[in-house]
C-alpha positions as a Markdown table, in Angstrom:
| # | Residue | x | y | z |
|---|---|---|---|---|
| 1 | Unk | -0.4 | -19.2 | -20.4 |
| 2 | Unk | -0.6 | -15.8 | -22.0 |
| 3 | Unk | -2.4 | -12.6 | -20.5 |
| 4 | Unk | -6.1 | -11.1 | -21.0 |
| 5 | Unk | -6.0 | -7.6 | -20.1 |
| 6 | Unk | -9.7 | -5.9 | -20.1 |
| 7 | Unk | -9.2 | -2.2 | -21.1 |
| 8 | Unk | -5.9 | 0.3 | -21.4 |
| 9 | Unk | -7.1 | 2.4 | -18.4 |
| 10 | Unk | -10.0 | 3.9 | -19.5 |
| 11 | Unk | -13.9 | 3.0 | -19.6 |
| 12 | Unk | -13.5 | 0.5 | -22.5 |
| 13 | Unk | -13.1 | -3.7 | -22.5 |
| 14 | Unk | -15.3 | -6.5 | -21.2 |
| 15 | Unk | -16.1 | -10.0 | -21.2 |
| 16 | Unk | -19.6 | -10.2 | -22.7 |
| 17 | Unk | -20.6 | -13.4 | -22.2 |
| 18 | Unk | -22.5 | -15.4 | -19.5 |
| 19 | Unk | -20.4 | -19.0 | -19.5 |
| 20 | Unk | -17.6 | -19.4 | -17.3 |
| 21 | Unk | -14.2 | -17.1 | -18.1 |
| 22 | Unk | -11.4 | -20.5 | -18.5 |
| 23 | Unk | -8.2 | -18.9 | -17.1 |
| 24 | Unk | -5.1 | -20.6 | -17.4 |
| 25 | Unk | -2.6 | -17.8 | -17.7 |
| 26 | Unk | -3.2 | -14.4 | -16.1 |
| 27 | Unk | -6.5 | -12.3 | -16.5 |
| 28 | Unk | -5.9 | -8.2 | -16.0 |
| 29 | Unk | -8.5 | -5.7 | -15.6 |
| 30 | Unk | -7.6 | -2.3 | -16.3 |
| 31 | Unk | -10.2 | -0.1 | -15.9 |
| 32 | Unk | -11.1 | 3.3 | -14.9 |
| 33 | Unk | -14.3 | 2.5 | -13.8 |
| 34 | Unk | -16.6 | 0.3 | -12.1 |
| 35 | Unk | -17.1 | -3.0 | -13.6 |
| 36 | Unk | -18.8 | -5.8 | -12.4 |
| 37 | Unk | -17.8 | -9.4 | -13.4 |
| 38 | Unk | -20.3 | -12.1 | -13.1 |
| 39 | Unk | -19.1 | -15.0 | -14.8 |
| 40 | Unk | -17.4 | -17.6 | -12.5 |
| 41 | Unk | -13.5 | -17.6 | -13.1 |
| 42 | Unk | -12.0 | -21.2 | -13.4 |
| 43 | Unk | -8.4 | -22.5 | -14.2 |
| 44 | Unk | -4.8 | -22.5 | -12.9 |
| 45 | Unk | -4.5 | -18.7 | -13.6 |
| 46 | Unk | -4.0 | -15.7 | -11.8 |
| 47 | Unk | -6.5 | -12.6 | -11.4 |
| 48 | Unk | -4.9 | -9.3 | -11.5 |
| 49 | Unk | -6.4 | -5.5 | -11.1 |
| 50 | Unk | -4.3 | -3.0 | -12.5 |
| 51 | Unk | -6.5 | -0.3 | -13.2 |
| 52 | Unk | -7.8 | 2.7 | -10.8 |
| 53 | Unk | -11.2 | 1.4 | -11.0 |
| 54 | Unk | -13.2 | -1.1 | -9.1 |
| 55 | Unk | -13.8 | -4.6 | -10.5 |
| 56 | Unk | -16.5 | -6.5 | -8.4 |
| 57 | Unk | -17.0 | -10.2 | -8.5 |
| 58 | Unk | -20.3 | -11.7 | -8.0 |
| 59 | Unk | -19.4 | -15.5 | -9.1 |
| 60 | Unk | -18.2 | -18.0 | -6.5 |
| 61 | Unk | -14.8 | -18.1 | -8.6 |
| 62 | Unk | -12.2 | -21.8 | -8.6 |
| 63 | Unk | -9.7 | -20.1 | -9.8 |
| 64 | Unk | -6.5 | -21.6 | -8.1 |
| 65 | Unk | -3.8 | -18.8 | -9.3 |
| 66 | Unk | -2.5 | -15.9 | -7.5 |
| 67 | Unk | -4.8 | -12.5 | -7.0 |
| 68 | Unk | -2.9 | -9.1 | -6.8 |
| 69 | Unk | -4.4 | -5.8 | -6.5 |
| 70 | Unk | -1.6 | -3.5 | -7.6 |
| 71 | Unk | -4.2 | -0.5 | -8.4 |
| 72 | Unk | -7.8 | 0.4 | -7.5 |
| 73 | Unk | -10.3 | -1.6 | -5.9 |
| 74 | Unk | -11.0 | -5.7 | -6.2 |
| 75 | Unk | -14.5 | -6.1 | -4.8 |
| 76 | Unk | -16.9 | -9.0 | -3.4 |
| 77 | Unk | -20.4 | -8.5 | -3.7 |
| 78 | Unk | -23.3 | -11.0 | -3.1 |
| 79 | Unk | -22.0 | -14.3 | -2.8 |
| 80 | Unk | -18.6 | -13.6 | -4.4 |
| 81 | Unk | -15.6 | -15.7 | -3.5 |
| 82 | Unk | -12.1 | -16.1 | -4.6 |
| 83 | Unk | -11.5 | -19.1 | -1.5 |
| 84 | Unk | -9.6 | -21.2 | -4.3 |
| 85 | Unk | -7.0 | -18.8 | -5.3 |
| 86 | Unk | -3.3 | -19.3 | -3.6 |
| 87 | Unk | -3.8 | -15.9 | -1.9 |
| 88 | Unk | -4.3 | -12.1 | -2.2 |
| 89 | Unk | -1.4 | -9.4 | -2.7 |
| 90 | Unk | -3.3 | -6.2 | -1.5 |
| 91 | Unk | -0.9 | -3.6 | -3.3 |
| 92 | Unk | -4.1 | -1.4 | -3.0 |
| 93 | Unk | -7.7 | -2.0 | -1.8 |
| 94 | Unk | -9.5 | -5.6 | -1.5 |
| 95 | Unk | -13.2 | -5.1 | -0.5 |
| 96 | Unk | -15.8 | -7.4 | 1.2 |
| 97 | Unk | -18.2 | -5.4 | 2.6 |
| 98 | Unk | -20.5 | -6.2 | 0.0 |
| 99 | Unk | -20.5 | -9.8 | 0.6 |
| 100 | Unk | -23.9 | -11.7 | 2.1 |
| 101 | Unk | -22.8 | -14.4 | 3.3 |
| 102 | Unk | -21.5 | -12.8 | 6.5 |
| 103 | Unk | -17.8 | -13.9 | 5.8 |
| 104 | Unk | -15.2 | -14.6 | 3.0 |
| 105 | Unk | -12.8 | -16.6 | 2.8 |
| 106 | Unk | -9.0 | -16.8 | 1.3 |
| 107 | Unk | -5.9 | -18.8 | 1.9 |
| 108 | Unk | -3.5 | -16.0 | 2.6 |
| 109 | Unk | -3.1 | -12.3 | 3.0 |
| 110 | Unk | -0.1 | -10.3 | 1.6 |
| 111 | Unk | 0.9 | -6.6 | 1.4 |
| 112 | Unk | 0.8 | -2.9 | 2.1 |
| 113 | Unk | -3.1 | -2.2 | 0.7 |
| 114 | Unk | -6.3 | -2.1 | 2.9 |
| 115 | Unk | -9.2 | -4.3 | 3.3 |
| 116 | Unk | -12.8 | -3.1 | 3.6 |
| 117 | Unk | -14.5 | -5.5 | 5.9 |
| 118 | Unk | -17.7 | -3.7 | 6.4 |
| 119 | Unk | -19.8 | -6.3 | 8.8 |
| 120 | Unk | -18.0 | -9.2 | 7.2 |
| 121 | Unk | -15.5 | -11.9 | 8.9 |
| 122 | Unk | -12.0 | -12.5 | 6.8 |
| 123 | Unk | -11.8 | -15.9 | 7.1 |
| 124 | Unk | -8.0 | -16.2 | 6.6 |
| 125 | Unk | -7.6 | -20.4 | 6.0 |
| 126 | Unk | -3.1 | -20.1 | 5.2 |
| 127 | Unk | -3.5 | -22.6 | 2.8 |
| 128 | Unk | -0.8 | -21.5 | 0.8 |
| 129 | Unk | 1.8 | -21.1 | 3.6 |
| 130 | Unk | 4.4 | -20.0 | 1.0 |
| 131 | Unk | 2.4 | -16.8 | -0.2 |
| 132 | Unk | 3.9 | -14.4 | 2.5 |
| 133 | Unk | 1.6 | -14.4 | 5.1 |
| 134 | Unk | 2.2 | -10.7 | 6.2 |
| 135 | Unk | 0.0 | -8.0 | 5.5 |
| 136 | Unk | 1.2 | -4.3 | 7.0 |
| 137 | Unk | -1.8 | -2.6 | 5.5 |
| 138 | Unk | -5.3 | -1.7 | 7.3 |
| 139 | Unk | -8.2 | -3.5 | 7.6 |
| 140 | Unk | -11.3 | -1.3 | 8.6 |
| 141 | Unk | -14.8 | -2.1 | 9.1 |
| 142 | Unk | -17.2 | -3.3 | 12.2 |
| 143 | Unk | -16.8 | -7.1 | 10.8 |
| 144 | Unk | -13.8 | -9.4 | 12.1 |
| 145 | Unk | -10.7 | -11.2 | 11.5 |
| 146 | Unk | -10.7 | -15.3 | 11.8 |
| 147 | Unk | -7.1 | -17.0 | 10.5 |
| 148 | Unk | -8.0 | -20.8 | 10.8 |
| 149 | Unk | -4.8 | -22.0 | 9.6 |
| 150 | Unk | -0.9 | -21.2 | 9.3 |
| 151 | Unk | 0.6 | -17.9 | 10.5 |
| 152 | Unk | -0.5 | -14.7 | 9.2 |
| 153 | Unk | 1.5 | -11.6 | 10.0 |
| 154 | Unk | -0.7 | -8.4 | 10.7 |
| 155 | Unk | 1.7 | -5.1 | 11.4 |
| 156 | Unk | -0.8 | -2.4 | 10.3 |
| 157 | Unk | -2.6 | -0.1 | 12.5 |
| 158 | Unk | -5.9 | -2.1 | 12.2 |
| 159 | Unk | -9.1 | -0.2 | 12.7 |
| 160 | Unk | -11.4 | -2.9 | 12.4 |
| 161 | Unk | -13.6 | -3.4 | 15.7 |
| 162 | Unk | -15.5 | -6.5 | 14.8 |
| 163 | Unk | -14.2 | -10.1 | 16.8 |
| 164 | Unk | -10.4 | -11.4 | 16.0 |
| 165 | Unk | -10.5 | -15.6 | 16.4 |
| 166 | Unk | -7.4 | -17.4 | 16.0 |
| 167 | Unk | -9.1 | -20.7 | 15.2 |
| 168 | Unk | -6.1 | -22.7 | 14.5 |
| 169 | Unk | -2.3 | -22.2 | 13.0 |
């Protein structure tokens, strides 16, 4: 599949519909401001933020492709998930702290970036063992740190104070 990119770096591009956003290739936001994205994300393709803004998803997204955060902020908010994709690349900063369920959930966790946990669990489930696995960035935040599956590398200097469960892996 081709790429979707919303914007050039400025305040301008969106989806405007309310049906579901088929991806199949790569979809790349790159946006200087805040945008939210409600729509739920389906298909084999990746989700990529490029832009120095913040991109918040409030759908409970299938997509199964990769998510990478190479600039800005990727938020959850609400009952936002991205549980199907194959795994985040935090190149920059992946927020949950806006989530209500209490906890969200991904199959692995790669990069340099930092994660806003606010009072929310990281459910960390490896189920894409190949993805890397290794994340040397920071996660902050009174919420905790669950991996339930796999091995996941964490060589950051952590601030997080919530509960860290090694439920399996």
């Amino acid at each position: 599949g081709g790429t979707l990119q919303l914007g050039n770096g400025g305040t301008a591009g969106n989806i405007a519909t309310t049906t579901a956003i088929h991806d199949d290739g790569t979809l790349a936001v790159d946006r200087s401001d805040a945008i939210t994205v409600g729509q739920v994300i389906d298909g084999t393709g990746n989700l990529t933020q490029i832009g120095t803004g913040t991109t918040t998803l409030t759908g409970t997204d299938t997509y199964t492709g990769a998510t990478t955060i190479d600039n800005g902020t990727l938020a959850l908010s609400g009952t936002g998930s991205i549980a199907q994709s194959t795994g985040v690349q935090d190149n920059a900063a992946f927020d949950i702290s806006g989530v209500t369920t209490g906890s969200s959930s991904i199959q692995s966790l790669n990069g340099a970036g930092t994660v806003a946990l606010g009072g929310n669990t990281l459910d960390i489930t490896n189920g894409n063992a190949t993805f890397g696995n290794t994340f040397s960035g920071v996660a902050s935040g009174s919420g905790g740190l669950t991996v339930s599956g796999g091995t996941e590398t964490l060589s950051g200097a952590n601030t997080y104070t919530g509960v860290t469960t090694v439920a399996s892996g």
